[in-house]
Amino acid sequence: MPKIGMEPVRRKALVDAALKAIGDHGSLDVTMQEIARSAGVSAALAFHYFGSKDQLLLATMRSLLRQLKEEAIAAIRQAETPRGKVSALIAVSFGAEQFAASTVAAWLAFYVEAQRSEETRRLLTVYARRLHSNLVAALSPLCGRLEAQHVAEGAAALIDGLYIRRALDAARLDVGEAAALVEDYVTLKLNAVKPETGR
């Protein structure tokens, strides 16, 4: 008989193992057997909990998105000013765990998968809309909603671009340097706002 309360622990172990396996492979070309072995459980148990590899991979992606959402909410609540909220959102995007090489590789694999999987594409769209919405809400008091939309779009594109460069090893940036590049962009855009027009 399995111990009561072990299912959530084993599910998390499988999700963590899936994330690591995807990162190590640089793609979603991993097997349930590999993931289960890394998590210390049988493949049969992995199939019992998730039904299929695709469902486990989607659960892994949802776990990443949930973590990002929770960290963003906490960071926004702690920030005392609109500009502080913008910086908090940027910092969360480049959190040490999110910007780890294996996690970045997993994100890139999910973007590739989104070309064929409607559910993966939907989850990535949720992520993109949430990031954009949070940035617009934080930026609007600083430059007006119209300009905030524009600045948020640029900041989000920079964040995504830095993840791609990190995944391809094209930019050996640490989390601080990556965040600083986005901060510089936001500061330049906000400094260009004309007070008399509200832009």
GROMACS .gro file of C-alpha atoms in nm:
model
  199
    1MET     CA    1   0.000   0.000   0.000
    2PRO     CA    2   0.141   0.344  -0.086
    3LYS     CA    3   0.190   0.582   0.200
    4ILE     CA    4  -0.088   0.839   0.240
    5GLY     CA    5   0.032   1.180   0.125
    6MET     CA    6   0.305   1.045  -0.104
    7GLU     CA    7   0.124   1.123  -0.430
    8PRO     CA    8   0.189   1.502  -0.423
    9VAL     CA    9   0.553   1.438  -0.330
   10ARG     CA   10   0.600   1.190  -0.614
   11ARG     CA   11   0.416   1.410  -0.863
   12LYS     CA   12   0.649   1.698  -0.777
   13ALA     CA   13   0.951   1.471  -0.803
   14LEU     CA   14   0.837   1.362  -1.150
   15VAL     CA   15   0.778   1.721  -1.262
   16ASP     CA   16   1.122   1.825  -1.132
   17ALA     CA   17   1.281   1.524  -1.301
   18ALA     CA   18   1.102   1.604  -1.628
   19LEU     CA   19   1.230   1.961  -1.617
   20LYS     CA   20   1.586   1.842  -1.562
   21ALA     CA   21   1.561   1.578  -1.835
   22ILE     CA   22   1.425   1.830  -2.087
   23GLY     CA   23   1.703   2.072  -1.996
   24ASP     CA   24   1.971   1.804  -2.023
   25HIS     CA   25   1.841   1.686  -2.363
   26GLY     CA   26   1.764   2.036  -2.490
   27SER     CA   27   1.437   1.900  -2.626
   28LEU     CA   28   1.123   1.712  -2.529
   29ASP     CA   29   1.274   1.394  -2.670
   30VAL     CA   30   1.282   1.220  -2.332
   31THR     CA   31   1.113   0.902  -2.217
   32MET     CA   32   0.891   0.833  -1.920
   33GLN     CA   33   1.143   0.568  -1.817
   34GLU     CA   34   1.424   0.826  -1.800
   35ILE     CA   35   1.211   1.072  -1.606
   36ALA     CA   36   1.077   0.809  -1.366
   37ARG     CA   37   1.425   0.669  -1.300
   38SER     CA   38   1.555   1.018  -1.220
   39ALA     CA   39   1.259   1.075  -0.986
   40GLY     CA   40   1.319   0.744  -0.810
   41VAL     CA   41   0.985   0.588  -0.905
   42SER     CA   42   0.872   0.329  -1.158
   43ALA     CA   43   0.759   0.422  -1.507
   44ALA     CA   44   0.429   0.249  -1.429
   45LEU     CA   45   0.371   0.488  -1.139
   46ALA     CA   46   0.455   0.785  -1.361
   47PHE     CA   47   0.197   0.669  -1.615
   48HIS     CA   48  -0.052   0.612  -1.332
   49TYR     CA   49  -0.015   0.972  -1.210
   50PHE     CA   50  -0.002   1.150  -1.546
   51GLY     CA   51  -0.144   0.910  -1.806
   52SER     CA   52   0.112   0.994  -2.074
   53LYS     CA   53   0.441   1.169  -2.131
   54ASP     CA   54   0.262   1.460  -2.298
   55GLN     CA   55   0.050   1.515  -1.987
   56LEU     CA   56   0.359   1.505  -1.765
   57LEU     CA   57   0.533   1.761  -1.988
   58LEU     CA   58   0.227   1.988  -1.975
   59ALA     CA   59   0.222   1.951  -1.597
   60THR     CA   60   0.588   2.051  -1.594
   61MET     CA   61   0.512   2.361  -1.798
   62ARG     CA   62   0.218   2.451  -1.576
   63SER     CA   63   0.447   2.416  -1.274
   64LEU     CA   64   0.693   2.666  -1.424
   65LEU     CA   65   0.411   2.909  -1.504
   66ARG     CA   66   0.259   2.872  -1.157
   67GLN     CA   67   0.594   2.942  -0.996
   68LEU     CA   68   0.642   3.252  -1.211
   69LYS     CA   69   0.292   3.375  -1.128
   70GLU     CA   70   0.336   3.328  -0.754
   71GLU     CA   71   0.676   3.499  -0.757
   72ALA     CA   72   0.538   3.790  -0.962
   73ILE     CA   73   0.244   3.840  -0.725
   74ALA     CA   74   0.473   3.838  -0.421
   75ALA     CA   75   0.720   4.077  -0.585
   76ILE     CA   76   0.450   4.324  -0.689
   77ARG     CA   77   0.302   4.326  -0.339
   78GLN     CA   78   0.640   4.405  -0.186
   79ALA     CA   79   0.720   4.689  -0.427
   80GLU     CA   80   0.636   5.035  -0.293
   81THR     CA   81   0.628   5.237  -0.617
   82PRO     CA   82   0.516   5.179  -0.977
   83ARG     CA   83   0.881   5.182  -1.092
   84GLY     CA   84   0.963   4.938  -0.817
   85LYS     CA   85   0.691   4.707  -0.948
   86VAL     CA   86   0.844   4.718  -1.296
   87SER     CA   87   1.185   4.629  -1.153
   88ALA     CA   88   1.030   4.352  -0.945
   89LEU     CA   89   0.870   4.196  -1.254
   90ILE     CA   90   1.198   4.212  -1.444
   91ALA     CA   91   1.384   4.055  -1.151
   92VAL     CA   92   1.130   3.772  -1.130
   93SER     CA   93   1.172   3.702  -1.502
   94PHE     CA   94   1.543   3.649  -1.443
   95GLY     CA   95   1.521   3.469  -1.112
   96ALA     CA   96   1.816   3.234  -1.055
   97GLU     CA   97   1.602   2.922  -1.090
   98GLN     CA   98   1.413   3.044  -1.398
   99PHE     CA   99   1.732   3.159  -1.572
  100ALA     CA  100   1.925   2.839  -1.492
  101ALA     CA  101   2.059   2.679  -1.810
  102SER     CA  102   1.842   2.367  -1.780
  103THR     CA  103   1.524   2.568  -1.717
  104VAL     CA  104   1.597   2.801  -2.009
  105ALA     CA  105   1.653   2.499  -2.234
  106ALA     CA  106   1.317   2.363  -2.121
  107TRP     CA  107   1.145   2.693  -2.202
  108LEU     CA  108   1.296   2.687  -2.551
  109ALA     CA  109   1.181   2.327  -2.600
  110PHE     CA  110   0.828   2.429  -2.501
  111TYR     CA  111   0.833   2.712  -2.756
  112VAL     CA  112   0.931   2.462  -3.025
  113GLU     CA  113   0.658   2.223  -2.909
  114ALA     CA  114   0.403   2.504  -2.931
  115GLN     CA  115   0.433   2.487  -3.311
  116ARG     CA  116   0.250   2.151  -3.304
  117SER     CA  117   0.070   2.142  -2.970
  118GLU     CA  118  -0.233   2.363  -2.923
  119GLU     CA  119  -0.228   2.322  -2.544
  120THR     CA  120   0.141   2.418  -2.521
  121ARG     CA  121   0.073   2.722  -2.740
  122ARG     CA  122  -0.222   2.816  -2.519
  123LEU     CA  123  -0.008   2.798  -2.203
  124LEU     CA  124   0.265   3.011  -2.360
  125THR     CA  125   0.001   3.263  -2.468
  126VAL     CA  126  -0.124   3.280  -2.109
  127TYR     CA  127   0.233   3.348  -1.994
  128ALA     CA  128   0.287   3.621  -2.255
  129ARG     CA  129  -0.043   3.795  -2.179
  130ARG     CA  130   0.019   3.781  -1.804
  131LEU     CA  131   0.367   3.933  -1.836
  132HIS     CA  132   0.240   4.205  -2.069
  133SER     CA  133  -0.059   4.285  -1.846
  134ASN     CA  134   0.156   4.307  -1.531
  135LEU     CA  135   0.409   4.533  -1.702
  136VAL     CA  136   0.137   4.760  -1.844
  137ALA     CA  137  -0.028   4.793  -1.502
  138ALA     CA  138   0.304   4.890  -1.342
  139LEU     CA  139   0.412   5.123  -1.623
  140SER     CA  140   0.083   5.308  -1.680
  141PRO     CA  141   0.119   5.546  -1.381
  142LEU     CA  142   0.465   5.640  -1.511
  143CYS     CA  143   0.390   5.712  -1.876
  144GLY     CA  144   0.023   5.664  -1.952
  145ARG     CA  145  -0.146   5.348  -2.076
  146LEU     CA  146  -0.073   5.391  -2.447
  147GLU     CA  147   0.302   5.433  -2.397
  148ALA     CA  148   0.296   5.162  -2.129
  149GLN     CA  149   0.164   4.914  -2.388
  150HIS     CA  150   0.456   5.000  -2.615
  151VAL     CA  151   0.723   4.982  -2.343
  152ALA     CA  152   0.579   4.656  -2.207
  153GLU     CA  153   0.590   4.498  -2.552
  154GLY     CA  154   0.957   4.594  -2.591
  155ALA     CA  155   1.051   4.477  -2.242
  156ALA     CA  156   0.876   4.141  -2.293
  157ALA     CA  157   1.050   4.095  -2.628
  158LEU     CA  158   1.386   4.165  -2.463
  159ILE     CA  159   1.314   3.913  -2.188
  160ASP     CA  160   1.217   3.644  -2.439
  161GLY     CA  161   1.514   3.728  -2.659
  162LEU     CA  162   1.759   3.701  -2.372
  163TYR     CA  163   1.617   3.359  -2.287
  164ILE     CA  164   1.674   3.245  -2.646
  165ARG     CA  165   2.029   3.379  -2.646
  166ARG     CA  166   2.093   3.209  -2.313
  167ALA     CA  167   1.955   2.878  -2.446
  168LEU     CA  168   2.178   2.899  -2.753
  169ASP     CA  169   2.473   3.003  -2.537
  170ALA     CA  170   2.499   3.315  -2.754
  171ALA     CA  171   2.508   3.540  -2.448
  172ARG     CA  172   2.695   3.440  -2.135
  173LEU     CA  173   2.494   3.675  -1.919
  174ASP     CA  174   2.426   3.613  -1.554
  175VAL     CA  175   2.088   3.698  -1.406
  176GLY     CA  176   2.200   4.043  -1.296
  177GLU     CA  177   2.337   4.140  -1.637
  178ALA     CA  178   2.026   4.015  -1.816
  179ALA     CA  179   1.796   4.208  -1.583
  180ALA     CA  180   2.015   4.520  -1.619
  181LEU     CA  181   1.972   4.518  -1.998
  182VAL     CA  182   1.592   4.523  -1.965
  183GLU     CA  183   1.613   4.784  -1.689
  184ASP     CA  184   1.825   5.005  -1.917
  185TYR     CA  185   1.566   4.979  -2.194
  186VAL     CA  186   1.278   5.067  -1.960
  187THR     CA  187   1.470   5.360  -1.811
  188LEU     CA  188   1.554   5.497  -2.155
  189LYS     CA  189   1.192   5.475  -2.266
  190LEU     CA  190   1.060   5.637  -1.948
  191ASN     CA  191   1.319   5.917  -1.970
  192ALA     CA  192   1.200   5.987  -2.324
  193VAL     CA  193   0.844   6.046  -2.207
  194LYS     CA  194   0.741   6.409  -2.253
  195PRO     CA  195   0.574   6.536  -1.934
  196GLU     CA  196   0.371   6.798  -2.119
  197THR     CA  197   0.201   6.538  -2.340
  198GLY     CA  198   0.167   6.267  -2.079
  199ARG     CA  199   0.360   6.030  -2.310
   0.00000   0.00000   0.00000
